[in-house]
Coordinates of N, CA and C in Angstrom, one line a residue:
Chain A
X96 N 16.4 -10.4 8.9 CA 15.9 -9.1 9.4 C 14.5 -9.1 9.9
X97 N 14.1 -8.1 10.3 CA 12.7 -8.3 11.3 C 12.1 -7.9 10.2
X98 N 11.8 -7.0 8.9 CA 10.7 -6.3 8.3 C 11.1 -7.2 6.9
X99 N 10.0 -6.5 6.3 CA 9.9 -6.9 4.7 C 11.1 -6.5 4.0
X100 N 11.9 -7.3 3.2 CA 13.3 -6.6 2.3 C 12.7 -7.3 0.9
X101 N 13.1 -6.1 0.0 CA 13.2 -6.5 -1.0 C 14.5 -6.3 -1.6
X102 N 14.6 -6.9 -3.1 CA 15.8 -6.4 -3.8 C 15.2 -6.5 -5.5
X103 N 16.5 -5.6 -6.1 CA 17.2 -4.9 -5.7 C 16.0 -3.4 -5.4
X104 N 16.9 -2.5 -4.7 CA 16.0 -1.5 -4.5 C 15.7 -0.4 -5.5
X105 N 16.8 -0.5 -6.3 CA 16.6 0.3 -7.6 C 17.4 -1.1 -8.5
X106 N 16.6 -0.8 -10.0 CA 16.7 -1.4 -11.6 C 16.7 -0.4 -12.4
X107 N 17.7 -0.4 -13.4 CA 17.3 0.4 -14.7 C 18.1 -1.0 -15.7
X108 N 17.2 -1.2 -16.4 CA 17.2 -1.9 -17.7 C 16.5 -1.2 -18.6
X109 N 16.6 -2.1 -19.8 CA 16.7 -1.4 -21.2 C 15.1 -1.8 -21.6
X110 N 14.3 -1.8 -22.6 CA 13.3 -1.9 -23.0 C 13.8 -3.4 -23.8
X111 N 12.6 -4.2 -23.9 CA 12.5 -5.7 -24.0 C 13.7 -6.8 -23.0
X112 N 14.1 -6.4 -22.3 CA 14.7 -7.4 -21.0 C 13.5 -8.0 -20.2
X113 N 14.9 -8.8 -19.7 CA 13.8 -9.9 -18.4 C 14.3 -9.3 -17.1
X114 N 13.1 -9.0 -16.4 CA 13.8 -8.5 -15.1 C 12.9 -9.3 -13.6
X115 N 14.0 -9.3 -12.9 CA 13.6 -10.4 -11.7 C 13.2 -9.3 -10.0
X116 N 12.5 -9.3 -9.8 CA 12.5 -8.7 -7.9 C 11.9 -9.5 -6.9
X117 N 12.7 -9.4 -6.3 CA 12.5 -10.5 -5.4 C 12.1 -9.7 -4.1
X118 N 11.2 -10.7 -3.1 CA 10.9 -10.5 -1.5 C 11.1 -11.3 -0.7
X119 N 11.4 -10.7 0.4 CA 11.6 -11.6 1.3 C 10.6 -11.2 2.8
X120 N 9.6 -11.7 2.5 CA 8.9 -11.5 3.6 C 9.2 -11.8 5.2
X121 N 8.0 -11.0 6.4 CA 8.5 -11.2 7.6 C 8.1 -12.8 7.9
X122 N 9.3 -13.4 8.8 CA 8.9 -14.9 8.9 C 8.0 -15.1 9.5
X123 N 7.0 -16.0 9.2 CA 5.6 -16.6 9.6 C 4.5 -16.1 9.1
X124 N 5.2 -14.9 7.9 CA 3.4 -14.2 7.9 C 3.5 -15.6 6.2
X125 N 2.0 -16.0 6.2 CA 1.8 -16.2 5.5 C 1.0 -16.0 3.8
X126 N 1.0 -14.8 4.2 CA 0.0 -13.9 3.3 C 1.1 -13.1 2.6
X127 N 0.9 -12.6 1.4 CA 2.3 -12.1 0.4 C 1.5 -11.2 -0.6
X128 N 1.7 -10.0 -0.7 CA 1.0 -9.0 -1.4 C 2.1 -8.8 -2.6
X129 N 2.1 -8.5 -4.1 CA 2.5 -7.6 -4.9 C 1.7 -6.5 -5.2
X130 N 2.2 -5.3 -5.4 CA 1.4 -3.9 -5.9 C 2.5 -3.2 -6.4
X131 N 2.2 -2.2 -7.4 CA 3.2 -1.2 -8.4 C 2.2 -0.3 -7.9
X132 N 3.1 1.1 -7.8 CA 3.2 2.1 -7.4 C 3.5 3.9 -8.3
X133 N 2.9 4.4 -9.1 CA 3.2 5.0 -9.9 C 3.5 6.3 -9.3
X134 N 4.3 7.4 -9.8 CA 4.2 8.4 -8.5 C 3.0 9.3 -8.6
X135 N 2.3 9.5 -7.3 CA 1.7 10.5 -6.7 C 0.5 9.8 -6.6
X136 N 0.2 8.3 -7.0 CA -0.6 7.2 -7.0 C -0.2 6.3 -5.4
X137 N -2.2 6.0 -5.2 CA -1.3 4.7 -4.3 C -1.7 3.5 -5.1
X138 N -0.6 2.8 -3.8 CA -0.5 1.4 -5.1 C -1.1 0.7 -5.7
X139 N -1.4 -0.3 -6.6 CA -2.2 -1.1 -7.3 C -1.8 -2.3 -7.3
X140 N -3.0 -2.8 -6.8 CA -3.0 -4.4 -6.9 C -2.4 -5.3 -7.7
X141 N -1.6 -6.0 -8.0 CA -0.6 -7.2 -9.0 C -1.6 -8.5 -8.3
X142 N -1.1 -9.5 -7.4 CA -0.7 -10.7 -6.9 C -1.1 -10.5 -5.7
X143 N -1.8 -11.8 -5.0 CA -1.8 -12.1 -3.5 C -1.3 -13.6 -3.4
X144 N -0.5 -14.1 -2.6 CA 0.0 -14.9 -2.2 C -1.1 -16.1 -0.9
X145 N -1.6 -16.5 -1.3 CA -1.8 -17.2 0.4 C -0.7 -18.9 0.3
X146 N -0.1 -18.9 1.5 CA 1.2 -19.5 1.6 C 1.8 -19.6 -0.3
X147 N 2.2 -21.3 -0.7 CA 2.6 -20.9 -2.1 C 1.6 -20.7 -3.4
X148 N 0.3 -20.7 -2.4 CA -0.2 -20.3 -4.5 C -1.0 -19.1 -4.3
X149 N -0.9 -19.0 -5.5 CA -1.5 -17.3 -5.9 C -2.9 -17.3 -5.6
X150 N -3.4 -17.1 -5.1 CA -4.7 -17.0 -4.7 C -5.3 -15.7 -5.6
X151 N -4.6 -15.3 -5.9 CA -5.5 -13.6 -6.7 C -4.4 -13.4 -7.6
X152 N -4.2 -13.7 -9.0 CA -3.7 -12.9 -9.5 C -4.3 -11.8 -10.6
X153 N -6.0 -11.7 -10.4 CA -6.4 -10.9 -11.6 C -6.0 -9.5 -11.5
X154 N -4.6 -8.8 -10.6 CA -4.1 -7.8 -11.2 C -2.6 -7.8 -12.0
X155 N -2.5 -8.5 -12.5 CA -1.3 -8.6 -12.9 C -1.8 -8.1 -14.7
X156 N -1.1 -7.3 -15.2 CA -1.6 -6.3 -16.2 C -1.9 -7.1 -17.7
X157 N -0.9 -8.4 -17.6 CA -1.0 -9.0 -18.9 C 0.2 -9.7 -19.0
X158 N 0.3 -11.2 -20.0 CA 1.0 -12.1 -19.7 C 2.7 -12.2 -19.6
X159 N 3.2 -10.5 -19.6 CA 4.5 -10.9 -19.3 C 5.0 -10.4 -18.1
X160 N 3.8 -10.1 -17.1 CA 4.2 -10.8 -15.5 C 3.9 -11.4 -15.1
X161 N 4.8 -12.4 -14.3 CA 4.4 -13.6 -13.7 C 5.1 -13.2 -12.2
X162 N 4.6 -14.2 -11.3 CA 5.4 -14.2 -9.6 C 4.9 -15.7 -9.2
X163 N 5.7 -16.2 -8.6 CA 6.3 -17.5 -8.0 C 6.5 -17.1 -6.2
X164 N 6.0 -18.1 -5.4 CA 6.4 -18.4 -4.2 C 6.5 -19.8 -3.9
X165 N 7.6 -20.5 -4.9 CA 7.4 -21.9 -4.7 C 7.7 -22.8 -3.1
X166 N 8.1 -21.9 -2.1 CA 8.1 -23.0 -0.5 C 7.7 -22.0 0.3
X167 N 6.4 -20.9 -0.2 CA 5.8 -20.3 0.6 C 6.4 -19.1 1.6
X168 N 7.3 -18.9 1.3 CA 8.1 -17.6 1.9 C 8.4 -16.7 0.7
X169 N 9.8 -16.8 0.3 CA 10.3 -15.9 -0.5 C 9.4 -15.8 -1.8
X170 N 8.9 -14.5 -2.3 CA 8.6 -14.0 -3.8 C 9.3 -13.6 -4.7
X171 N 8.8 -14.2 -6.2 CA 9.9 -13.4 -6.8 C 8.6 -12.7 -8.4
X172 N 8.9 -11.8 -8.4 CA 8.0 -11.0 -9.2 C 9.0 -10.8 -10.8
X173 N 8.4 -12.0 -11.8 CA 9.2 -11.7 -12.7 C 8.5 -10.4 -14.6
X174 N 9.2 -9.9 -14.9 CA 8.5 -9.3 -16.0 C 9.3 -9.9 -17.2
X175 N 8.7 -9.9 -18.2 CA 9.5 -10.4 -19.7 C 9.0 -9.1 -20.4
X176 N 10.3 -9.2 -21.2 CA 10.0 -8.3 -22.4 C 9.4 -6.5 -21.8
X177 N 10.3 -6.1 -21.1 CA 9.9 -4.8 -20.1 C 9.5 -3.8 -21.2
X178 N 8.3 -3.2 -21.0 CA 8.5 -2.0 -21.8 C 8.6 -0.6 -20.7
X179 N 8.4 0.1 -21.1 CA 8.5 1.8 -20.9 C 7.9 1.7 -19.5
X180 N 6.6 1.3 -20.0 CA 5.4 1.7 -19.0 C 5.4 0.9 -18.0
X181 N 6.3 -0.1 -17.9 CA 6.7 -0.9 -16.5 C 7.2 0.2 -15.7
X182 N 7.7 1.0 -15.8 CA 8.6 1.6 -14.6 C 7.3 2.3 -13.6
X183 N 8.2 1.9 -12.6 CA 7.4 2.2 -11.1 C 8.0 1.3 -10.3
X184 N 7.3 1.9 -8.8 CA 8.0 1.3 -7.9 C 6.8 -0.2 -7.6
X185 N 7.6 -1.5 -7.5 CA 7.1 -2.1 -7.1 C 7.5 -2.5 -5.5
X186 N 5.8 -2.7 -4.7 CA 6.1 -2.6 -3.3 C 5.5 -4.4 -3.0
X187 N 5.7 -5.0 -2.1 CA 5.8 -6.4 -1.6 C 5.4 -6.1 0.2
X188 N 4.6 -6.8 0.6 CA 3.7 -6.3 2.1 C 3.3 -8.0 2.0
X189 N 3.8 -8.0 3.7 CA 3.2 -9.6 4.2 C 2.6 -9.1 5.4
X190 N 1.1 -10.4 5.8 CA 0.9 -10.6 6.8 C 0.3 -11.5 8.0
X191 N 0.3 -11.9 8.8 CA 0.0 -13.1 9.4 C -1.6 -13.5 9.3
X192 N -2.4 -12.1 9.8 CA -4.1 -12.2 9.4 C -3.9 -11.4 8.1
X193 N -4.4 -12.2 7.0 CA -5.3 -11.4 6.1 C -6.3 -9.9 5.8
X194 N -7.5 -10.6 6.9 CA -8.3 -9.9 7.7 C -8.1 -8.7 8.3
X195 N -7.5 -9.6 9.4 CA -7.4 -7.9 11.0 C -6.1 -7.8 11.0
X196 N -5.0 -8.2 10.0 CA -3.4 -8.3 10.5 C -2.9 -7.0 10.3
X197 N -2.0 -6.3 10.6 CA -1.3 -5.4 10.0 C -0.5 -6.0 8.9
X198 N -0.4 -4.8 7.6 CA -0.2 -5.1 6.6 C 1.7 -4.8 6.8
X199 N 2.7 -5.0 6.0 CA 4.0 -4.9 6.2 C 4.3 -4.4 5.2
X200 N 4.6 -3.2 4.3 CA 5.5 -2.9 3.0 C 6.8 -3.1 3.4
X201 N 7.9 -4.0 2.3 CA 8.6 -3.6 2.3 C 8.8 -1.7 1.5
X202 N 10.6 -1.8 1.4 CA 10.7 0.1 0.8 C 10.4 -0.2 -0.6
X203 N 10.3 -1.2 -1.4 CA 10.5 -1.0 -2.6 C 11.3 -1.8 -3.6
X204 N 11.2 -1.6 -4.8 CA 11.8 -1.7 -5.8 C 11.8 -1.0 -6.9
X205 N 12.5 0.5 -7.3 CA 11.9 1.1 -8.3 C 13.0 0.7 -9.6
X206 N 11.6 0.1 -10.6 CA 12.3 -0.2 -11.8 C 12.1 0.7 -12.8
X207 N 13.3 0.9 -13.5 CA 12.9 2.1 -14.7 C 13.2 1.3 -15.8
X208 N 12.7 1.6 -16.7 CA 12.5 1.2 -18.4 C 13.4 1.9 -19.5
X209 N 14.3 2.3 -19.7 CA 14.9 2.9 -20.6 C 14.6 2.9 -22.1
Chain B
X263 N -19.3 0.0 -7.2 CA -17.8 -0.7 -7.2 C -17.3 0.1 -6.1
X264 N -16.3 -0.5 -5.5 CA -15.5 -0.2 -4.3 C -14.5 0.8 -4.9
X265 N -14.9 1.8 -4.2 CA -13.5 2.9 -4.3 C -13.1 3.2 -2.8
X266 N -11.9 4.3 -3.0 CA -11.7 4.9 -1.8 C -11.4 6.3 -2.6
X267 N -11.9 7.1 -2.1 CA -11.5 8.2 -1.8 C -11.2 9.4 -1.2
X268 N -9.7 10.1 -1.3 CA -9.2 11.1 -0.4 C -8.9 12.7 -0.2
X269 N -8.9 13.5 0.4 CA -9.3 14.6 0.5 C -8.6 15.3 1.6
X270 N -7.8 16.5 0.9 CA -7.3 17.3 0.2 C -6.6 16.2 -0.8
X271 N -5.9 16.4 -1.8 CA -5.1 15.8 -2.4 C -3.4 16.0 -2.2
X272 N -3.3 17.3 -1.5 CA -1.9 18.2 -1.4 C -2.2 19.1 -0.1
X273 N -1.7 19.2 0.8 CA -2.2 20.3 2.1 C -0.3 20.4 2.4
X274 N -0.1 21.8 3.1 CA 0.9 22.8 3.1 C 0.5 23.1 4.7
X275 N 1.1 22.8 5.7 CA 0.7 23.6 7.2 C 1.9 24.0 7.8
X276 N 2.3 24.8 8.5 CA 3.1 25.8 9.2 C 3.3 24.6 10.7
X277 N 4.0 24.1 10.6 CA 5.2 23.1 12.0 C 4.2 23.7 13.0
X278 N 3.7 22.7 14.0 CA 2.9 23.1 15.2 C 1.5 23.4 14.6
X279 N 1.0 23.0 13.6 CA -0.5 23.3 13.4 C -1.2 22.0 13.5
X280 N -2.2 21.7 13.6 CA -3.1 20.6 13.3 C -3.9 20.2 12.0
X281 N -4.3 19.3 11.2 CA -4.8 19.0 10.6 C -6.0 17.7 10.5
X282 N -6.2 18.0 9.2 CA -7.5 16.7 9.2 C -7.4 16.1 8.2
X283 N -7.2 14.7 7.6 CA -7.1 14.2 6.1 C -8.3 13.9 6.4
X284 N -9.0 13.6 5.0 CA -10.1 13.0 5.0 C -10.5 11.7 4.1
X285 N -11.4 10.9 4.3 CA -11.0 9.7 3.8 C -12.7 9.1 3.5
X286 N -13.5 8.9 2.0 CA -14.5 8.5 1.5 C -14.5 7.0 1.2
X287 N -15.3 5.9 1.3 CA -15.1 4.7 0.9 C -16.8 4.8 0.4
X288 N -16.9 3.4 -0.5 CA -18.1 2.9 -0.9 C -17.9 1.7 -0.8
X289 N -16.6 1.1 -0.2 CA -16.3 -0.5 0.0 C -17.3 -0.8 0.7
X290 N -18.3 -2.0 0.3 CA -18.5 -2.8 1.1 C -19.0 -4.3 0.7
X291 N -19.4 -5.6 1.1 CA -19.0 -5.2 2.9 C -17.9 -4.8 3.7
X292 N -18.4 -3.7 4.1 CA -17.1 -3.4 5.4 C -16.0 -4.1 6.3
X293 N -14.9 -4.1 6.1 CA -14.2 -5.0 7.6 C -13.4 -4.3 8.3
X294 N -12.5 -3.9 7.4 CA -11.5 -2.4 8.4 C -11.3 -1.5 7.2
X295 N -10.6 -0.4 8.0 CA -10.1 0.8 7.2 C -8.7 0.9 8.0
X296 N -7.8 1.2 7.4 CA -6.5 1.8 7.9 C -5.8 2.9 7.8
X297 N -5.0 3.4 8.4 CA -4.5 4.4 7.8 C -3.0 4.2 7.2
X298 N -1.8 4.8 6.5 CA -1.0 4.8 6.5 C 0.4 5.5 6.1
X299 N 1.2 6.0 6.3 CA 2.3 6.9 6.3 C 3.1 6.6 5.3
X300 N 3.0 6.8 4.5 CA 4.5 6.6 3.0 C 5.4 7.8 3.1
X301 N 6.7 7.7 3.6 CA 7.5 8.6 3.3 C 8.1 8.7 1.5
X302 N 8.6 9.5 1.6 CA 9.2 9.6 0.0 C 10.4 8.7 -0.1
X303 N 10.1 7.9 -1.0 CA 10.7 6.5 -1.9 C 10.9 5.8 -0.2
X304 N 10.2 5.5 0.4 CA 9.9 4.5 1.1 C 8.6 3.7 1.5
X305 N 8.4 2.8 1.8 CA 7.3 2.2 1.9 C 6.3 2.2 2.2
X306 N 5.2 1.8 2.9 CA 3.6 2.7 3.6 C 4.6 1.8 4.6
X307 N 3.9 2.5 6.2 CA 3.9 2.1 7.4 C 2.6 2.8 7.9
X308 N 1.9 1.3 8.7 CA 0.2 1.1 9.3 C 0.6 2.7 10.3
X309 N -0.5 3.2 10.7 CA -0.9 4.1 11.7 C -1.7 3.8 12.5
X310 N -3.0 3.5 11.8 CA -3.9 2.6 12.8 C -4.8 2.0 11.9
X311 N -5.4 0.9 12.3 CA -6.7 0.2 11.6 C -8.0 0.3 12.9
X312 N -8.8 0.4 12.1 CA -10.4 0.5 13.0 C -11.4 -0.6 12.1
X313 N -11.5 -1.3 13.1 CA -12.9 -2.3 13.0 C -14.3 -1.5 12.8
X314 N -15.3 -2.3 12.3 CA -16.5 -1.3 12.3 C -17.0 -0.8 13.7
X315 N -16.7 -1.4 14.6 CA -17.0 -1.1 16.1 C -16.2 -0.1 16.4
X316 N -15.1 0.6 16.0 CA -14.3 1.5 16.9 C -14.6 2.6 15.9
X317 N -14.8 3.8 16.7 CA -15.0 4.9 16.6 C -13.7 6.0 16.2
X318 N -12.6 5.4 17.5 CA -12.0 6.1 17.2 C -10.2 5.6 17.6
X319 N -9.2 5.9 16.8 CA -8.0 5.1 17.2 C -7.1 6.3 17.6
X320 N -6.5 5.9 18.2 CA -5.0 6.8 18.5 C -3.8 6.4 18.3
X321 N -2.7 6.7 18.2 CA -1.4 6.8 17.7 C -0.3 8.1 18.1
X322 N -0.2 8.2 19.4 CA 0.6 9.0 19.5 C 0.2 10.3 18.8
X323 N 0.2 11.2 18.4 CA -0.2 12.6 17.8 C -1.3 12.2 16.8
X324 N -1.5 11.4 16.2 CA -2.0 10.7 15.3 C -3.5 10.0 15.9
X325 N -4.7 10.6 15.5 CA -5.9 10.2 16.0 C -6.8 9.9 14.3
X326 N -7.2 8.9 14.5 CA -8.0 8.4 13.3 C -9.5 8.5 13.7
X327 N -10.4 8.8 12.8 CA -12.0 8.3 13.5 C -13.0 7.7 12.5
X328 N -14.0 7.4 12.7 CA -14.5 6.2 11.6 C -15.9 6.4 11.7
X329 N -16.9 6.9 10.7 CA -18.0 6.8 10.9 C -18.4 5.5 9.6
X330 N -19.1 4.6 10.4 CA -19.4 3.7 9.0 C -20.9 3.7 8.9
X331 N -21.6 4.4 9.5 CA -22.7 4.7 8.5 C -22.6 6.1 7.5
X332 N -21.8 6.8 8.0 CA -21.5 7.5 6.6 C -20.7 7.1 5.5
X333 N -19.6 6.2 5.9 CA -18.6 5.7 5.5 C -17.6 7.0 5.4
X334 N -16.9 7.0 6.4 CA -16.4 8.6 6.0 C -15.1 8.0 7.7
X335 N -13.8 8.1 7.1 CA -13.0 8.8 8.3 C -11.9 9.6 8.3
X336 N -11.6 10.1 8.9 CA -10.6 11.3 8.9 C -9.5 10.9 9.7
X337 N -8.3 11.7 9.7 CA -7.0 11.6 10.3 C -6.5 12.9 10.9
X338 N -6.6 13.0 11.8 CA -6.1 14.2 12.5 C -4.5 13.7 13.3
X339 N -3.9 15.2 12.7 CA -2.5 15.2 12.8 C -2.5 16.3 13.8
X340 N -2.1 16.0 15.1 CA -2.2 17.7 16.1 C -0.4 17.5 16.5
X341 N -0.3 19.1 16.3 CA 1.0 19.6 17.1 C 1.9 19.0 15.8
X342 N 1.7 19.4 14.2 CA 2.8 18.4 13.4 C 3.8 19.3 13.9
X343 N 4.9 18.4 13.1 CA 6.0 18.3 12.8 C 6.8 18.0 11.6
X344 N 8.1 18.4 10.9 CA 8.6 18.7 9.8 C 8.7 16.9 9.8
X345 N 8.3 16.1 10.2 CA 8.9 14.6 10.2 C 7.7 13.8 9.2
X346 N 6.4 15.0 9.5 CA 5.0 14.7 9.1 C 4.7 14.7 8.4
X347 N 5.9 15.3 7.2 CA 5.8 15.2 5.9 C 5.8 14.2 5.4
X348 N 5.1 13.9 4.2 CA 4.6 12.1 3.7 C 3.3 12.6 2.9
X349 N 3.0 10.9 2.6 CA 2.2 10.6 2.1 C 1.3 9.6 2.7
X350 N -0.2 10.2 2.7 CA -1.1 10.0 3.9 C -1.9 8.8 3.0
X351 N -1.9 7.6 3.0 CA -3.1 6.5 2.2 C -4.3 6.1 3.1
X352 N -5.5 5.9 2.6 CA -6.6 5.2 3.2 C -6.8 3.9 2.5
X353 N -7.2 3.0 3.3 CA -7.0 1.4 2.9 C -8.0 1.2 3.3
X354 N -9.1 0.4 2.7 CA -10.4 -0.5 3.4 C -10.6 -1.6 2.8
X355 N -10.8 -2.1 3.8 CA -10.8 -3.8 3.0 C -12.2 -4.1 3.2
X356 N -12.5 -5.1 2.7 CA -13.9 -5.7 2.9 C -14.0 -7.2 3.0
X357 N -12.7 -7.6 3.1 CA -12.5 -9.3 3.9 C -13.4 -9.7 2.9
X358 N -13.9 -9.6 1.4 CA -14.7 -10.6 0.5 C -13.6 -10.9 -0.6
X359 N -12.8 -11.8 -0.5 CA -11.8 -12.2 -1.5 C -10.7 -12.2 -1.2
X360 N -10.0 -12.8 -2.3 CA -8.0 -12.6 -1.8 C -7.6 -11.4 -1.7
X361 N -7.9 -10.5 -2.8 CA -7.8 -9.3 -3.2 C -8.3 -8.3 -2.3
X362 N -8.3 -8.3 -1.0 CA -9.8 -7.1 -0.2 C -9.4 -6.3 -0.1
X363 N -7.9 -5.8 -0.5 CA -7.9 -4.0 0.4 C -7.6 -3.3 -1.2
X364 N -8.4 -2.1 -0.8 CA -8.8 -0.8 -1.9 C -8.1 0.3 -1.5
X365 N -7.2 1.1 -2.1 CA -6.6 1.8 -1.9 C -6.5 3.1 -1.8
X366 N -6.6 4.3 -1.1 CA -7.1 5.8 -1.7 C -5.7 6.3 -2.5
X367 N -5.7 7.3 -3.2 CA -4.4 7.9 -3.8 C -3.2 8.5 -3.1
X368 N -4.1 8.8 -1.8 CA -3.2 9.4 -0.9 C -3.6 11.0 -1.3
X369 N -3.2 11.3 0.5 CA -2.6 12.8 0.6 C -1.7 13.6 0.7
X370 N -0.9 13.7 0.2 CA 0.3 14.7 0.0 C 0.6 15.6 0.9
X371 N 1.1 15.3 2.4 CA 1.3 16.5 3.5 C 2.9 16.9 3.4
X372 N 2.8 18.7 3.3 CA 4.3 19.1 3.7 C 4.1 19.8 4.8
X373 N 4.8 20.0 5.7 CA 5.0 20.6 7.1 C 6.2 21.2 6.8
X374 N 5.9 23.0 7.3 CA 7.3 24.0 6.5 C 7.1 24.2 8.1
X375 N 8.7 24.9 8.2 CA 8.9 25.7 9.3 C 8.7 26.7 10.0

């Protein structure tokens, strides 16, 4: 596809699960954003990607998120042990300049916490 | 510390009126500011980005303007439309780190009939 896709687009799991969201960014950008999204909030910083390593991860909230881009395309944003206060929408944005590029959101991922 | 901040927080206009979002930064150093369109449970999509040299951007109905020695820019929405409803974000980056774009909370535009 030509834009950012994520999956799945909606989650609901239970409280202490492992949950996986994956992106698939536009091809060639090599820049890869994570951000969660609370409502009526804009989003917040998680993860920046430059090709496969994390170049930024000091927003990631505490050690049971992690994200992987191991052949520099696809992301996958994983959480352990989900509580409550995970739920939100997590959004995934790629771009070819860093800098001057336009940024790409994919629509989403909204996870809920049960 | 780099914030963004935005203004109104919630605006209500009558279809066919114009508007102004407004948009505060203390990012700096400066590199761009953006604007961007979130519909409800969908994603931001760009409007316009302005370099410190541009004054002013356009977009179809959609005119952005940028003062960076005040650090101050606004969004003017002329002639809306019920489509215009969304959620309005301000983005400024400052190109110093991985991490460079700062985010406003957004403005909350509904367009009634």
């Amino acid at each position: 596809g030509a834009g950012v896709s994520q999956t799945p687009s909606n989650k609901v799991t239970e409280k202490g699960k492992y949950v996986e969201l994956r992106c698939d960014p536009i091809s060639g950008h090599t820049a890869l954003y994570w951000y969660r999204q609370s409502l009526g909030q804009g989003p917040e910083f998680l993860i920046y990607f430059q090709g496969t390593g994390a170049a930024d991860d000091s927003g990631l909230p505490n050690d049971r998120f992690f994200a992987v881009r191991p052949e520099g395309s696809v992301s996958t944003l994983k959480i352990q042990r989900t509580e409550r206060g995970d739920s939100a929408v997590y959004l995934c944005a790629s771009t070819k300049d860093r800098d001057t590029g336009e940024l790409f959101f994919g629509e989403g991922s909204r996870l809920t916490v049960l | 510390k780099n914030q963004v901040e935005q203004s109104p927080q919630s605006l209500i206009i009558l279809e066919g009126k114009n508007c102004t979002l407004q948009c505060n930064y203390t990012v700096s150093p400066f590199s761009n500011l953006r604007w961007y369109k979130q519909d409800t449970g969908r994603g931001p999509v760009s409007l316009t980005i302005m370099t410190f040299s541009e004054n002013t951007k356009s977009n179809g109905r959609y005119t952005a303007t940028l003062d960076a020695d005040t650090k101050q820019s606004s969004l003017h929405i002329t002639a809306s439309q019920l489509s215009d409803s969304a959620s309005y974000i301000c983005v400024v980056s400052d190109s110093y780190g991985a991490n460079n774009l700062f985010f406003g909370t957004g403005t909350r535009l509904t367009v009634i009939p």
